[in-house]
Short mmCIF file of C-alpha atoms in Angstrom, two decimals:
data_model
loop_
_atom_site.label_atom_id
_atom_site.label_comp_id
_atom_site.label_asym_id
_atom_site.label_seq_id
_atom_site.Cartn_x
_atom_site.Cartn_y
_atom_site.Cartn_z
CA UNK A 27 0.00 0.00 0.00
CA UNK A 28 1.02 3.64 -0.22
CA UNK A 29 2.66 5.11 2.90
CA UNK A 30 0.42 7.12 5.19
CA UNK A 31 1.32 10.55 6.55
CA UNK A 32 3.77 8.92 8.98
CA UNK A 33 5.50 6.79 6.35
CA UNK A 34 3.91 3.52 7.50
CA UNK A 35 2.74 1.09 4.82
CA UNK A 36 1.60 -2.51 4.39
CA UNK A 37 3.15 -5.23 2.25
CA UNK A 38 0.93 -8.19 1.31
CA UNK A 39 1.96 -11.47 -0.26
CA UNK A 40 -1.33 -11.39 -2.18
CA UNK A 41 -4.04 -8.79 -2.60
CA UNK A 42 -6.52 -8.91 0.31
CA UNK A 43 -10.23 -9.22 -0.39
CA UNK A 44 -11.08 -7.44 2.85
CA UNK A 45 -9.24 -4.55 4.54
CA UNK A 46 -10.86 -3.44 7.82
CA UNK A 47 -8.77 -0.28 7.93
CA UNK A 48 -10.80 1.11 5.03
CA UNK A 49 -13.93 1.17 7.21
CA UNK A 50 -12.33 3.01 10.14
CA UNK A 51 -14.06 6.19 11.21
CA UNK A 52 -13.20 9.04 13.55
CA UNK A 53 -15.02 7.51 16.53
CA UNK A 54 -12.85 4.39 16.37
CA UNK A 55 -9.67 6.46 16.35
CA UNK A 56 -10.63 9.15 18.86
CA UNK A 57 -11.89 8.44 22.39
CA UNK A 58 -13.96 11.48 23.32
CA UNK A 59 -17.49 12.39 24.37
CA UNK A 60 -17.53 15.34 21.98
CA UNK A 61 -18.47 13.25 18.93
CA UNK A 62 -22.02 12.32 18.01
CA UNK A 63 -22.44 8.55 17.57
CA UNK A 64 -22.91 7.38 14.01
CA UNK A 65 -25.40 4.76 12.97
CA UNK A 66 -22.63 2.20 12.43
CA UNK A 67 -21.06 2.67 15.86
CA UNK A 68 -24.15 3.25 17.99
CA UNK A 69 -24.53 0.50 20.56
CA UNK A 70 -27.14 -2.11 19.83
CA UNK A 71 -30.23 -2.43 21.97
CA UNK A 72 -29.71 -4.95 24.79
CA UNK A 73 -31.52 -8.25 24.38
CA UNK A 74 -32.73 -8.14 27.99
CA UNK A 75 -34.14 -5.21 30.02
CA UNK A 76 -31.85 -3.70 32.63
CA UNK A 77 -33.78 -5.35 35.47
CA UNK A 78 -33.36 -8.92 34.11
CA UNK A 79 -33.82 -11.58 35.55
CA UNK A 80 -36.51 -9.89 37.65
CA UNK A 81 -40.02 -9.30 36.37
CA UNK A 82 -40.06 -5.54 36.85
CA UNK A 83 -37.83 -2.59 37.85
CA UNK A 84 -39.39 -2.36 41.33
CA UNK A 85 -38.22 -5.84 42.27
CA UNK A 86 -34.75 -5.10 40.90
CA UNK A 87 -34.52 -1.92 42.98
CA UNK A 88 -35.51 -3.84 46.12
CA UNK A 89 -32.94 -6.62 45.63
CA UNK A 90 -30.17 -4.18 44.72
CA UNK A 91 -30.90 -2.18 47.85
CA UNK A 92 -30.85 -5.34 49.97
CA UNK A 93 -27.61 -6.77 48.55
CA UNK A 94 -25.67 -3.72 47.41
CA UNK A 95 -27.03 -0.77 49.36
CA UNK A 96 -26.07 0.38 52.86
CA UNK A 97 -27.77 -1.19 55.85
CA UNK A 98 -31.29 0.02 56.53
CA UNK A 99 -30.33 0.51 60.18
CA UNK A 100 -28.11 3.47 59.28
CA UNK A 101 -28.80 7.01 58.14
CA UNK A 102 -27.25 6.22 54.76
CA UNK A 103 -29.45 3.15 54.43
CA UNK A 104 -32.61 5.11 55.20
CA UNK A 105 -31.62 7.76 52.66
CA UNK A 106 -30.99 5.06 50.04
CA UNK A 107 -34.43 3.52 50.66
CA UNK A 108 -36.10 6.92 50.28
CA UNK A 109 -34.20 7.51 47.04
CA UNK A 110 -35.30 4.09 45.79
CA UNK A 111 -38.97 4.96 46.38
CA UNK A 112 -38.52 8.11 44.28
CA UNK A 113 -37.30 6.27 41.17
CA UNK A 114 -39.52 6.93 38.14
CA UNK A 115 -39.95 3.22 37.42
CA UNK A 116 -40.71 2.22 41.03
CA UNK A 117 -44.32 0.97 41.18
CA UNK A 118 -45.99 0.25 44.53
CA UNK A 119 -48.34 -2.30 42.95
CA UNK A 120 -45.35 -4.45 41.93
CA UNK A 121 -44.63 -5.09 45.62
CA UNK A 122 -47.82 -7.12 46.03
CA UNK A 123 -46.69 -10.67 46.81
CA UNK A 124 -43.02 -9.63 46.89
CA UNK A 125 -40.68 -12.17 48.49
CA UNK A 126 -37.03 -11.37 49.09
CA UNK A 127 -36.13 -15.06 49.41
CA UNK A 128 -37.84 -15.97 46.14
CA UNK A 129 -36.09 -13.20 44.20
CA UNK A 130 -32.68 -14.01 45.67
CA UNK A 131 -33.25 -17.67 44.80
CA UNK A 132 -33.95 -16.47 41.26
CA UNK A 133 -30.49 -14.88 41.20
CA UNK A 134 -28.89 -18.06 42.51
CA UNK A 135 -30.52 -20.13 39.78
CA UNK A 136 -29.28 -17.69 37.17
CA UNK A 137 -25.70 -18.09 38.42
CA UNK A 138 -26.00 -21.88 38.29
CA UNK A 139 -27.31 -21.83 34.71
CA UNK A 140 -24.74 -21.55 31.87
CA UNK A 141 -25.50 -18.42 29.82
CA UNK A 142 -26.59 -18.55 26.21
CA UNK A 143 -28.71 -21.00 24.29
CA UNK A 144 -27.68 -23.85 21.97
CA UNK A 145 -26.02 -24.03 19.56
CA UNK A 146 -24.05 -20.93 20.51
CA UNK A 147 -24.43 -21.22 24.26
CA UNK A 148 -22.22 -22.58 26.98
CA UNK A 149 -21.78 -26.26 27.70
CA UNK A 150 -20.88 -28.28 30.77
CA UNK A 151 -18.17 -30.92 30.53
CA UNK A 152 -15.64 -33.04 32.39
CA UNK A 153 -11.85 -33.10 32.16
CA UNK A 154 -9.31 -35.62 33.43
CA UNK A 155 -5.93 -34.42 34.66
CA UNK A 156 -2.80 -36.44 35.33
CA UNK A 157 -1.44 -36.00 38.84
CA UNK A 158 2.27 -35.67 39.63
CA UNK A 159 3.96 -38.44 41.57
CA UNK A 160 6.45 -36.63 43.76
CA UNK A 161 9.40 -38.83 44.59
CA UNK A 162 8.40 -41.50 42.05
CA UNK A 163 9.54 -41.87 38.47
CA UNK A 164 6.75 -43.16 36.26
CA UNK A 165 5.36 -42.60 32.79
CA UNK A 166 2.49 -40.19 32.24
CA UNK A 167 0.28 -43.08 31.10
CA UNK A 168 0.67 -44.73 34.52
CA UNK A 169 0.15 -41.53 36.53
CA UNK A 170 -3.04 -41.32 38.62
CA UNK A 171 -5.90 -39.22 37.27
CA UNK A 172 -8.34 -36.81 38.83
CA UNK A 173 -11.70 -36.12 37.21
CA UNK A 174 -13.07 -32.58 37.43
CA UNK A 175 -16.76 -32.16 36.68
CA UNK A 176 -18.96 -29.19 35.82
CA UNK A 177 -16.43 -27.36 33.65
CA UNK A 178 -18.33 -24.55 31.90
CA UNK A 179 -17.00 -23.86 28.40
CA UNK A 180 -17.86 -22.72 24.91
CA UNK A 181 -16.70 -24.72 21.87
CA UNK A 182 -14.11 -22.71 19.95
CA UNK A 183 -15.79 -23.38 16.62
CA UNK A 184 -19.03 -21.86 17.94
CA UNK A 185 -17.28 -18.64 18.96
CA UNK A 186 -15.50 -18.47 15.59
CA UNK A 187 -18.71 -18.97 13.63
CA UNK A 188 -20.54 -16.40 15.73
CA UNK A 189 -17.78 -13.82 15.33
CA UNK A 190 -17.46 -14.20 11.57
CA UNK A 191 -21.23 -13.98 11.09
CA UNK A 192 -21.65 -10.90 13.28
CA UNK A 193 -21.10 -7.22 12.54
CA UNK A 194 -17.64 -7.42 14.16
CA UNK A 195 -16.42 -9.33 11.10
CA UNK A 196 -15.60 -6.07 9.33
CA UNK A 197 -12.91 -5.39 11.95
CA UNK A 198 -10.99 -8.66 11.42
CA UNK A 199 -7.75 -8.76 9.43
CA UNK A 200 -8.02 -12.06 7.57
CA UNK A 201 -5.03 -11.55 5.28
CA UNK A 202 -1.74 -11.08 7.17
CA UNK A 203 0.76 -8.50 6.03
CA UNK A 204 4.09 -7.01 7.00
CA UNK A 205 3.93 -3.50 8.41
CA UNK A 206 6.88 -1.31 7.44
CA UNK A 207 8.03 2.23 8.13
CA UNK A 208 10.00 4.63 6.00
CA UNK A 209 11.54 7.14 8.47
CA UNK A 210 12.49 9.49 5.63
CA UNK A 211 9.07 9.59 3.98
CA UNK A 212 7.84 13.10 3.22
CA UNK A 213 4.09 13.17 2.65
CA UNK A 214 4.35 16.70 1.21
CA UNK A 215 6.66 15.58 -1.59
CA UNK A 216 4.63 14.03 -4.44
CA UNK A 217 7.80 12.49 -5.88
CA UNK A 218 8.62 10.75 -2.61
CA UNK A 219 7.20 7.28 -3.19
CA UNK A 220 8.26 3.70 -2.78
CA UNK A 221 10.01 1.75 -5.47
CA UNK A 222 7.77 0.43 -8.22
CA UNK A 223 6.13 -2.66 -6.75
CA UNK A 224 5.83 -4.16 -10.21
CA UNK A 225 9.60 -4.46 -10.53
CA UNK A 226 10.57 -8.11 -10.41
CA UNK A 227 12.27 -8.81 -7.09
CA UNK A 228 13.34 -11.91 -5.24
CA UNK A 229 10.72 -12.72 -2.62
CA UNK A 230 11.42 -13.99 0.87
CA UNK A 231 10.01 -17.14 2.50
CA UNK A 232 6.70 -15.35 3.13
CA UNK A 233 6.32 -14.23 -0.48
CA UNK A 234 7.23 -10.61 0.31
CA UNK A 235 9.78 -8.33 -1.38
CA UNK A 236 12.90 -7.52 0.66
CA UNK A 237 12.89 -4.66 3.15
CA UNK A 238 14.24 -1.54 1.38
CA UNK A 239 17.40 0.04 2.76
CA UNK A 240 16.61 2.40 5.62
CA UNK A 241 13.09 1.03 6.13
CA UNK A 242 12.08 -0.69 9.37
CA UNK A 243 9.66 -3.51 10.10
CA UNK A 244 6.94 -2.63 12.61
CA UNK A 245 5.69 -5.27 15.06
CA UNK A 246 2.43 -5.03 16.95
CA UNK A 247 -0.49 -7.26 16.01
CA UNK A 248 -0.60 -11.00 15.47
CA UNK A 249 -1.72 -10.52 11.85
CA UNK A 250 1.55 -8.67 11.12
CA UNK A 251 3.73 -11.34 12.74
CA UNK A 252 6.11 -13.67 10.85
CA UNK A 253 4.24 -16.67 12.28
CA UNK A 254 0.97 -15.61 10.65
CA UNK A 255 2.70 -14.80 7.37
CA UNK A 256 4.29 -18.25 7.38
CA UNK A 257 0.95 -19.93 8.15
CA UNK A 258 -0.74 -17.99 5.35
CA UNK A 259 2.01 -18.90 2.89
CA UNK A 260 1.37 -22.59 3.64
CA UNK A 261 -1.90 -22.28 1.71
CA UNK A 262 0.20 -22.40 -1.47
CA UNK A 263 0.85 -26.09 -0.82
CA UNK A 264 -2.87 -26.94 -0.82
CA UNK A 265 -4.90 -27.78 -3.92
CA UNK A 266 -6.66 -24.80 -5.53
CA UNK A 267 -10.05 -23.88 -4.08
CA UNK A 268 -12.83 -21.67 -5.49
CA UNK A 269 -13.29 -20.23 -1.98
CA UNK A 270 -10.86 -18.01 -0.16
CA UNK A 271 -8.83 -19.67 2.59
CA UNK A 272 -8.09 -17.68 5.73
CA UNK A 273 -6.56 -18.37 9.12
CA UNK A 274 -8.10 -16.96 12.27
CA UNK A 275 -5.69 -17.00 15.22
CA UNK A 276 -6.91 -17.48 18.78
CA UNK A 277 -5.15 -15.78 21.67
CA UNK A 278 -5.66 -17.14 25.18
CA UNK A 279 -5.05 -15.71 28.62
CA UNK A 280 -6.20 -16.42 32.15
CA UNK A 281 -6.48 -14.50 35.39
CA UNK A 282 -7.89 -15.23 38.83
CA UNK A 283 -11.15 -13.43 39.58
CA UNK A 284 -12.46 -12.69 43.06
CA UNK A 285 -16.18 -13.46 43.24
CA UNK A 286 -17.22 -11.29 46.18
CA UNK A 287 -16.07 -8.42 48.33
CA UNK A 288 -15.96 -10.80 51.30
CA UNK A 289 -14.60 -14.32 51.77
CA UNK A 290 -12.05 -16.00 49.53
CA UNK A 291 -14.22 -17.55 46.80
CA UNK A 292 -12.59 -17.16 43.39
CA UNK A 293 -12.44 -18.68 39.93
CA UNK A 294 -9.72 -18.81 37.31
CA UNK A 295 -11.43 -18.42 33.92
CA UNK A 296 -9.71 -18.92 30.59
CA UNK A 297 -10.38 -16.16 28.05
CA UNK A 298 -9.86 -16.15 24.31
CA UNK A 299 -10.12 -13.54 21.60
CA UNK A 300 -9.25 -13.33 17.94
CA UNK A 301 -6.10 -11.79 16.58
#
């Protein structure tokens, strides 16, 4: 591609059919409240009302006050209760038959239920792990196993299919490229341009022309990495296909999460996102 104002440009092994950078707008590049949201970037309407899983806002206000608000035996608690009664969506009639235990049980059932619905929802499975034998030398096949039940997970293929069929697809770089920088590029000089790309040059192992003298390779995203370029180049060894072949890299990370502001209950979820 042609260098931008900073002298940064892309080098592809083959012409991409989809370039997400062409659909970038000012809101995606500038984090400010001064811009009016455009139709393409306006947030979608939530699938559930804000008071889900409760039947109405009044019940939600009551349970939030009970679990999250200050104690009713304090001045702050009394003030919070008065403020709750003044909410525009607080309806006295919705308190008929109200049961704090029933509504808190509703929350507990929601926590115990994997989110989502098949086929794109969460699943519950079992894994078996080999245990170490400290002080004993044995093969992994002979090591004792422990079975862990109720592992909540989402199949990776489901997440991939959902992502590629959603509106976020337009932001995915499906064709890797090498990002380069010309420190001496002058955007004001119309004669300052790269060498003619049509000139026959010896290509490297990724199918790219050599880095010009004085230019630098820029590293940042997985789709500009040598590993992705190598994986994409491997398509050349496959039989021709009428459909475009792409690779979608997964990136995984994990971090312990504290479940409450009291006690020591925690989980260690595994996250993944696309490169």
